mmCIF file of C-alpha atoms and ligand atoms in Angstrom:
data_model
loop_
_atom_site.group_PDB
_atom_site.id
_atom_site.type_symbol
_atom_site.label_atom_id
_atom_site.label_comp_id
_atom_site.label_asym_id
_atom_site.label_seq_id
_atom_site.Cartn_x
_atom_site.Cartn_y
_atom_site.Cartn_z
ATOM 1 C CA UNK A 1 0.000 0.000 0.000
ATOM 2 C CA UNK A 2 1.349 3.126 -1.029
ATOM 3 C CA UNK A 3 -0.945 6.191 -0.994
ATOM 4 C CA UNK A 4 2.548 8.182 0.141
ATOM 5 C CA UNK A 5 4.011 7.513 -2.700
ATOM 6 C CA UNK A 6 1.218 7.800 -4.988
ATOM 7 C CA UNK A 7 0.599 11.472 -3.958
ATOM 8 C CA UNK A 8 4.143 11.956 -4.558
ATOM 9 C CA UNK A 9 4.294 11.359 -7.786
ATOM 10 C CA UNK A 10 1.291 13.322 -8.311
ATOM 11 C CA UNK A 11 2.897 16.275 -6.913
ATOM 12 C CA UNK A 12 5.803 15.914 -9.604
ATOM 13 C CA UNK A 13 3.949 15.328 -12.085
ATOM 14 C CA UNK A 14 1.803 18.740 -11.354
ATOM 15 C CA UNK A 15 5.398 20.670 -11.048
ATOM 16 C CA UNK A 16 6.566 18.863 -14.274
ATOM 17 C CA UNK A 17 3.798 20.501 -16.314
ATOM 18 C CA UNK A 18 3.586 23.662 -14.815
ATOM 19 C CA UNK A 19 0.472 22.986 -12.326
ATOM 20 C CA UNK A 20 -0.138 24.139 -9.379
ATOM 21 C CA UNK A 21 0.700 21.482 -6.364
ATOM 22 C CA UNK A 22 -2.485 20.001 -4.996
ATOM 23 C CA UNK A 23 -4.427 20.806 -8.293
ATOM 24 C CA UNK A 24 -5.286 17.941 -9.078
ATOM 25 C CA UNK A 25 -7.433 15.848 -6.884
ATOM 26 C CA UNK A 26 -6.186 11.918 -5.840
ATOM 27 C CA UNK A 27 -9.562 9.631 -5.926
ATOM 28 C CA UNK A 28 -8.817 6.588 -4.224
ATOM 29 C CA UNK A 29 -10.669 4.029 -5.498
ATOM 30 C CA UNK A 30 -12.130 1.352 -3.029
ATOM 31 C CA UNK A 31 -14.073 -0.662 -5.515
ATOM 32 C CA UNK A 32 -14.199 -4.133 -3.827
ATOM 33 C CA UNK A 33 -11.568 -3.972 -1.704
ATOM 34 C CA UNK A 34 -11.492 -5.069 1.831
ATOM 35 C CA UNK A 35 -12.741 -3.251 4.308
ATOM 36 C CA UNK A 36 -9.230 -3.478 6.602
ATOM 37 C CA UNK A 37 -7.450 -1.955 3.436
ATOM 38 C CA UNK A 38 -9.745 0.802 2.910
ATOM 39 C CA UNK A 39 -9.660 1.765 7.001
ATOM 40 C CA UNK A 40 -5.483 1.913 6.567
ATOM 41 C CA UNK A 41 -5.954 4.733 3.679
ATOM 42 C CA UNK A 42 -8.805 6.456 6.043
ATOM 43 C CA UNK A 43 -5.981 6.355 9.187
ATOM 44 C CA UNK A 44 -3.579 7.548 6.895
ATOM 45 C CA UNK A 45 -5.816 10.838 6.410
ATOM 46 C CA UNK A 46 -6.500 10.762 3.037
ATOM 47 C CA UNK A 47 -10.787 11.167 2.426
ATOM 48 C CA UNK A 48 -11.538 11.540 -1.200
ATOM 49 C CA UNK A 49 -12.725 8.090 -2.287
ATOM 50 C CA UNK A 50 -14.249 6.787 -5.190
ATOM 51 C CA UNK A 51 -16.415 3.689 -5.643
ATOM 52 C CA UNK A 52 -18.399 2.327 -8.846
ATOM 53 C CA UNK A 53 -21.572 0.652 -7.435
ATOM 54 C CA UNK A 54 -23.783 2.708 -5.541
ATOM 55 C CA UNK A 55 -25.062 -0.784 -4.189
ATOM 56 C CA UNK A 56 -21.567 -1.703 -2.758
ATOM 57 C CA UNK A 57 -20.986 2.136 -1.708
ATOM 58 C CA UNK A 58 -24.284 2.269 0.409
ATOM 59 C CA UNK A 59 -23.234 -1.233 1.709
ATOM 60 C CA UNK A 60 -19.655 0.287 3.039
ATOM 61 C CA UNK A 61 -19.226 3.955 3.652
ATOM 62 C CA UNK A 62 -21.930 4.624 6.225
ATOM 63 C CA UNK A 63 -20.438 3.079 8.897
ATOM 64 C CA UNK A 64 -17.012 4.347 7.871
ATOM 65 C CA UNK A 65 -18.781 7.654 7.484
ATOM 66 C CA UNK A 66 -19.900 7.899 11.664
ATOM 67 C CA UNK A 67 -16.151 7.896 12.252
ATOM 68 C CA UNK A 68 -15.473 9.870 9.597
ATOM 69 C CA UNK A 69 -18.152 12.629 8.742
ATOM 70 C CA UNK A 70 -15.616 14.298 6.345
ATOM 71 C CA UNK A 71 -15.139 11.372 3.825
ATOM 72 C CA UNK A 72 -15.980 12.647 -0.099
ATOM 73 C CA UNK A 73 -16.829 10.080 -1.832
ATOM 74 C CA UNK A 74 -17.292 9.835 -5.842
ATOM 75 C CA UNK A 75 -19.432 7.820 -7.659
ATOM 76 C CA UNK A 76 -17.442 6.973 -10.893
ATOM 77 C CA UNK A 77 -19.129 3.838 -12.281
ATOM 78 C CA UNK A 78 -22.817 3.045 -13.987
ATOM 79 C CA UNK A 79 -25.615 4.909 -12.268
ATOM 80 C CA UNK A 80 -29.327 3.579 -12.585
ATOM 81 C CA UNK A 81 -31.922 6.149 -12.570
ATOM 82 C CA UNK A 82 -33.866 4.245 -9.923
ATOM 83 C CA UNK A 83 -30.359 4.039 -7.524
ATOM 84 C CA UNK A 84 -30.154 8.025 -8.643
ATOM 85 C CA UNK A 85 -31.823 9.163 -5.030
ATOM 86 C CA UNK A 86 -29.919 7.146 -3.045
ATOM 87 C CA UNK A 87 -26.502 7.923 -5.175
ATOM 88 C CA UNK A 88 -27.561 11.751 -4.506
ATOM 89 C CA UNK A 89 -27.376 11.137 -0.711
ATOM 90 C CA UNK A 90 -24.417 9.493 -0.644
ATOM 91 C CA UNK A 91 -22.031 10.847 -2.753
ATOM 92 C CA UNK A 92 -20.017 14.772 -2.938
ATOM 93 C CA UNK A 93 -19.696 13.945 -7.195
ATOM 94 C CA UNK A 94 -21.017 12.008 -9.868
ATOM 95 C CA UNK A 95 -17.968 11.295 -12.471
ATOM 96 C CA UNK A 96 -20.753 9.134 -14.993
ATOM 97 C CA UNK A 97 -23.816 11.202 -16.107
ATOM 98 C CA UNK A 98 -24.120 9.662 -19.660
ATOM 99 C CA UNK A 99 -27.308 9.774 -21.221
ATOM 100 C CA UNK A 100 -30.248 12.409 -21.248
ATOM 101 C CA UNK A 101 -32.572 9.768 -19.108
ATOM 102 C CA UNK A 102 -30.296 9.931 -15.838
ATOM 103 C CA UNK A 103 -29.623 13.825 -16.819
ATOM 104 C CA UNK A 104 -33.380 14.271 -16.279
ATOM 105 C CA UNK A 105 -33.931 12.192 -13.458
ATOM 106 C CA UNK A 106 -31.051 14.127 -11.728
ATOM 107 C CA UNK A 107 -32.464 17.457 -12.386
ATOM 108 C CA UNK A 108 -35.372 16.249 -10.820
ATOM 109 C CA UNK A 109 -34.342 15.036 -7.802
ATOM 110 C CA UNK A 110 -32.090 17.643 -7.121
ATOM 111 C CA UNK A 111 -35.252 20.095 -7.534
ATOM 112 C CA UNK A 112 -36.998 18.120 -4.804
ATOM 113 C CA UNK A 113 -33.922 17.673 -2.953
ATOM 114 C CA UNK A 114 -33.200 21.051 -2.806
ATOM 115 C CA UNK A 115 -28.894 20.309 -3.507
ATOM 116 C CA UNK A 116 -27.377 18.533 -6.515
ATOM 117 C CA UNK A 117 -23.618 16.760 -6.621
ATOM 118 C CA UNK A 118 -20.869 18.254 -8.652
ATOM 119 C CA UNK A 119 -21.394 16.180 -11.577
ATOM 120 C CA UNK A 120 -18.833 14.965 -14.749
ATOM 121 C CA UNK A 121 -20.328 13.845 -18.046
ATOM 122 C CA UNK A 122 -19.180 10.954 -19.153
ATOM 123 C CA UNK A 123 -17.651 11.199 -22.685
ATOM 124 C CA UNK A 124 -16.927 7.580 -24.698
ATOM 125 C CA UNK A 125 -14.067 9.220 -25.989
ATOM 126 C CA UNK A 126 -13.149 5.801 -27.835
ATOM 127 C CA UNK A 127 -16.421 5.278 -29.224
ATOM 128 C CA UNK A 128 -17.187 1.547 -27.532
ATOM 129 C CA UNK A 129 -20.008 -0.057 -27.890
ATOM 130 C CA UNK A 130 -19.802 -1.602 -24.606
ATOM 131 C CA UNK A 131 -18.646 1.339 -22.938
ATOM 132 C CA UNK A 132 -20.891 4.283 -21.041
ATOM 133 C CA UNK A 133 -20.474 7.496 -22.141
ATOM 134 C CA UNK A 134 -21.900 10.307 -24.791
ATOM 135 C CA UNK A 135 -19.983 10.168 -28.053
ATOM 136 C CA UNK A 136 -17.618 12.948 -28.744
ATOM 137 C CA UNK A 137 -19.707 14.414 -31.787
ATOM 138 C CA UNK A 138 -22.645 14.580 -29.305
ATOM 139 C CA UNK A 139 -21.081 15.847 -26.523
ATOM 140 C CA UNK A 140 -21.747 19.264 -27.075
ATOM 141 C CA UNK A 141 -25.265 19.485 -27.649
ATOM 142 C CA UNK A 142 -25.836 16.815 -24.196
ATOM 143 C CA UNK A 143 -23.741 19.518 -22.267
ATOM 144 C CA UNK A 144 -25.932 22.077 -23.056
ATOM 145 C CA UNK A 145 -28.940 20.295 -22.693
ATOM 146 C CA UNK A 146 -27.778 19.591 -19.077
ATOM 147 C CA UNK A 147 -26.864 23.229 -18.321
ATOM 148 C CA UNK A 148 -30.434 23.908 -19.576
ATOM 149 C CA UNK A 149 -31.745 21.609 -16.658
ATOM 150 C CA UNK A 150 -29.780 23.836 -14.197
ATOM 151 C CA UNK A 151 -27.206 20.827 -13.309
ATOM 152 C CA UNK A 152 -24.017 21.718 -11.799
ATOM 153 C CA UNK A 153 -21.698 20.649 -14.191
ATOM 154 C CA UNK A 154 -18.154 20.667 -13.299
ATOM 155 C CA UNK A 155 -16.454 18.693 -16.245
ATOM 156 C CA UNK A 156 -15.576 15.580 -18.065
ATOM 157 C CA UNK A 157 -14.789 11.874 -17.552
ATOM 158 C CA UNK A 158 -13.456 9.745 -19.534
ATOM 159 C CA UNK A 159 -12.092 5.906 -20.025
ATOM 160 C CA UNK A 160 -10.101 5.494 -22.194
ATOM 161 C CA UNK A 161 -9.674 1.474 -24.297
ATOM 162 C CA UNK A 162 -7.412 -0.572 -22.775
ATOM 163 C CA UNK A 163 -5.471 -1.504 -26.022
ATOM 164 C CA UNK A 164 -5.023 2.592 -27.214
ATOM 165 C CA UNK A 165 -2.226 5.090 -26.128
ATOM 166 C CA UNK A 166 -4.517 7.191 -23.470
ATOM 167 C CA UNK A 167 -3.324 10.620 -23.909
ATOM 168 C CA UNK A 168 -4.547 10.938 -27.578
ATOM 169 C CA UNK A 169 -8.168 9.990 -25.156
ATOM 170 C CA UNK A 170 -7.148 13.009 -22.412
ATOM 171 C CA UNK A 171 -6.074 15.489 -25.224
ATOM 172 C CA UNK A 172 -9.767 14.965 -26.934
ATOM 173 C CA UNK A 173 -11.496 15.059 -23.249
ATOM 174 C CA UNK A 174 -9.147 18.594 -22.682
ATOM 175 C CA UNK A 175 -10.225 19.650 -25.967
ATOM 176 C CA UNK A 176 -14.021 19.085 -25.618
ATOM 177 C CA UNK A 177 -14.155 20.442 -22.194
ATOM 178 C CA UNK A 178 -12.342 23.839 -23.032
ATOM 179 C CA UNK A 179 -15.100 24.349 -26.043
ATOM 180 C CA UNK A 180 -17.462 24.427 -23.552
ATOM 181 C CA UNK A 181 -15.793 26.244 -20.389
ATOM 182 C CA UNK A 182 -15.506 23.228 -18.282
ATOM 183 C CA UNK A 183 -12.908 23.403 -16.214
ATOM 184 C CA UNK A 184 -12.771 19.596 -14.351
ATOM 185 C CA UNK A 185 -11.233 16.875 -16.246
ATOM 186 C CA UNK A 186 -11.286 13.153 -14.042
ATOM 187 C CA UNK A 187 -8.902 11.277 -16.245
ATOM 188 C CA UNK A 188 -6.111 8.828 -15.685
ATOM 189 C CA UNK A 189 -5.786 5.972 -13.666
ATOM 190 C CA UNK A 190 -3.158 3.776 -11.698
ATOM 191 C CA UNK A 191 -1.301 2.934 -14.887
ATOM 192 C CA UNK A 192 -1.918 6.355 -16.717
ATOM 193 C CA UNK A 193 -2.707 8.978 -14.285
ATOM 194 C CA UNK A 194 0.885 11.101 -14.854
ATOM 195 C CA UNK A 195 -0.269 11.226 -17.978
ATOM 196 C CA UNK A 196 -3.298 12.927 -17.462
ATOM 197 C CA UNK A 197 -1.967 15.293 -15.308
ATOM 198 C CA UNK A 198 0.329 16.521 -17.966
ATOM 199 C CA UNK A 199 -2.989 16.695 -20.092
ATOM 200 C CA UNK A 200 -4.796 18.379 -17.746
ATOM 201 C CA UNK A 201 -6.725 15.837 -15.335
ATOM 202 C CA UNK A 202 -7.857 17.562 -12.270
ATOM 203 C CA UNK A 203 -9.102 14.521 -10.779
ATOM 204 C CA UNK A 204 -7.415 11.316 -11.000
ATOM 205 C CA UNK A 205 -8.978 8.017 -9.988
ATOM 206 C CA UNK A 206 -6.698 5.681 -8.724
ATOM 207 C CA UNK A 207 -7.382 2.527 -7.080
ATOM 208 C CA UNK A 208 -4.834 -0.821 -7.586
ATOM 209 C CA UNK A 209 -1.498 1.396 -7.147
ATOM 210 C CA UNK A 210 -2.785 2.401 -3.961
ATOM 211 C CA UNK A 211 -4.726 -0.184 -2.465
ATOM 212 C CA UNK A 212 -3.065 -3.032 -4.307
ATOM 213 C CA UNK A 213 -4.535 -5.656 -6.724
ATOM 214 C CA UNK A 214 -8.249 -5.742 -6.480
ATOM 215 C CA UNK A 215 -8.875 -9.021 -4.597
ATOM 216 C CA UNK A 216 -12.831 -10.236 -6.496
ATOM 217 C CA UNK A 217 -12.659 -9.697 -9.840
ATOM 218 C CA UNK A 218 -15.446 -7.002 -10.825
ATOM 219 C CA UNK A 219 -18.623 -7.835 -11.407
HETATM 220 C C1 LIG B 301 -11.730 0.808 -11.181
HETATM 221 C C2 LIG B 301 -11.740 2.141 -11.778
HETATM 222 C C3 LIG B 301 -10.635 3.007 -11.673
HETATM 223 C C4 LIG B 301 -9.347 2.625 -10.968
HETATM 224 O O1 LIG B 301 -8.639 1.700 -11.719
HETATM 225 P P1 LIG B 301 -7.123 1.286 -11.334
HETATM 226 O O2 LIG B 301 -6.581 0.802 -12.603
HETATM 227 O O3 LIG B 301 -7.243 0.255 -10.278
HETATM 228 O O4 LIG B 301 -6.452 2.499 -10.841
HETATM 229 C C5 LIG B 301 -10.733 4.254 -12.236
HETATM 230 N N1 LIG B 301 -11.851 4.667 -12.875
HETATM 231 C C6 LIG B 301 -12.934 3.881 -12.991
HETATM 232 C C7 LIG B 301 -14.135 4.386 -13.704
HETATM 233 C C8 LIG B 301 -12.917 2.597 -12.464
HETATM 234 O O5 LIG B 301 -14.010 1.819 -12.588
#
């Protein structure tokens, strides 16, 4: 385990391209991973989590939570429109709005609810079929259709494919996002998160390098 040295090279790789230190935010992601793990990061200080099941989130973070009270946690995987309430209670962000369906079901919770997550738009930046995510050539016109349902939207998200050199993925995200005046960018991951920084990523999601190999494989 090795959130220490994680943030470090996060911190050099914000000086190496000219960032500001601490701009860019470390998501530690605690997708199926023991509990014992996850309470090591949490005594190490660190609070900005990310999980990609709102089913597995609402099954672990409450009780961390009482001890606690200033965890953030991220949703960054598939949300279901009818898990949306319960995703809105739970988590600070939501890294995967994707499709006009959840978009609307968000706006209207948050108009009952009175408060609204920061929430990322997930772009398929390399078009997959079985990825989430709104293509690139629609991205535009789905960011503006969100703004038009007052949702607070901070940025872009994107995943890139396994098999494809990522940055070519963070330079389109950077590029879309600038277009439109979005400043957040939650790109990069354990294997590709320097990367990202250098591209711009102001929220990386890292989960194996820190916590180690994911011990159930995901479901
Ligand atoms: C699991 C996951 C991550 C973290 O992946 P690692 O390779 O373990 O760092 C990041 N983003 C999303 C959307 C994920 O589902």
């Amino acid at each position: 385990m090795s959130l220490q040295e994680i943030s470090a090279r996060i911190t050099k790789a914000e000086t190496a391209s000219g960032r500001d230190v601490g701009a860019v935010k470390l998501i530690a992601v605690s997708k199926v991973q023991p509990n014992e793990r996850v309470a090591e990061v949490l005594a190490l200080g660190h609070r900005c989590f990310g999980e990609n099941r709102v089913q597995e989130a609402v099954g672990k973070w409450p009780e961390f939570k009482l001890q606690y009270p200033d965890v953030d946690l991220h949703l960054i995987g598939p949300l279901q429109t009818n898990k949306a309430r319960q995703a809105l209670d739970l988590f600070s962000t939501i890294h995967s709005v994707d499709r006009p369906k959840l978009a609307n079901t968000l706006a209207r919770l948050a108009q009952e609810v009175g408060t609204c997550p920061d929430l990322f738009i997930q772009v398929n930046t390399g078009e997959e079929d079985q990825k989430a995510g709104i293509l690139p050539t629609e991205a535009d016109a789905f960011i503006a259709d969100c703004r038009g349902l007052d949702l607070p939207i901070q940025g872009l998200m994107c995943i890139p494919p396994v098999e494809e050199e990522p940055s070519l993925h963070f330079a389109l995200l950077a590029k879309i996002a600038e277009r439109n005046g979005l400043k957040g960018l939650s790109m990069g991951m354990s294997s590709d998160f320097e990367q990202a920084i250098a591209l711009g990523a102001t929220h990386v999601r890292v989960g194996s390098a820190i916590f180690g190999e994911r011990v159930k494989p995901e479901g």
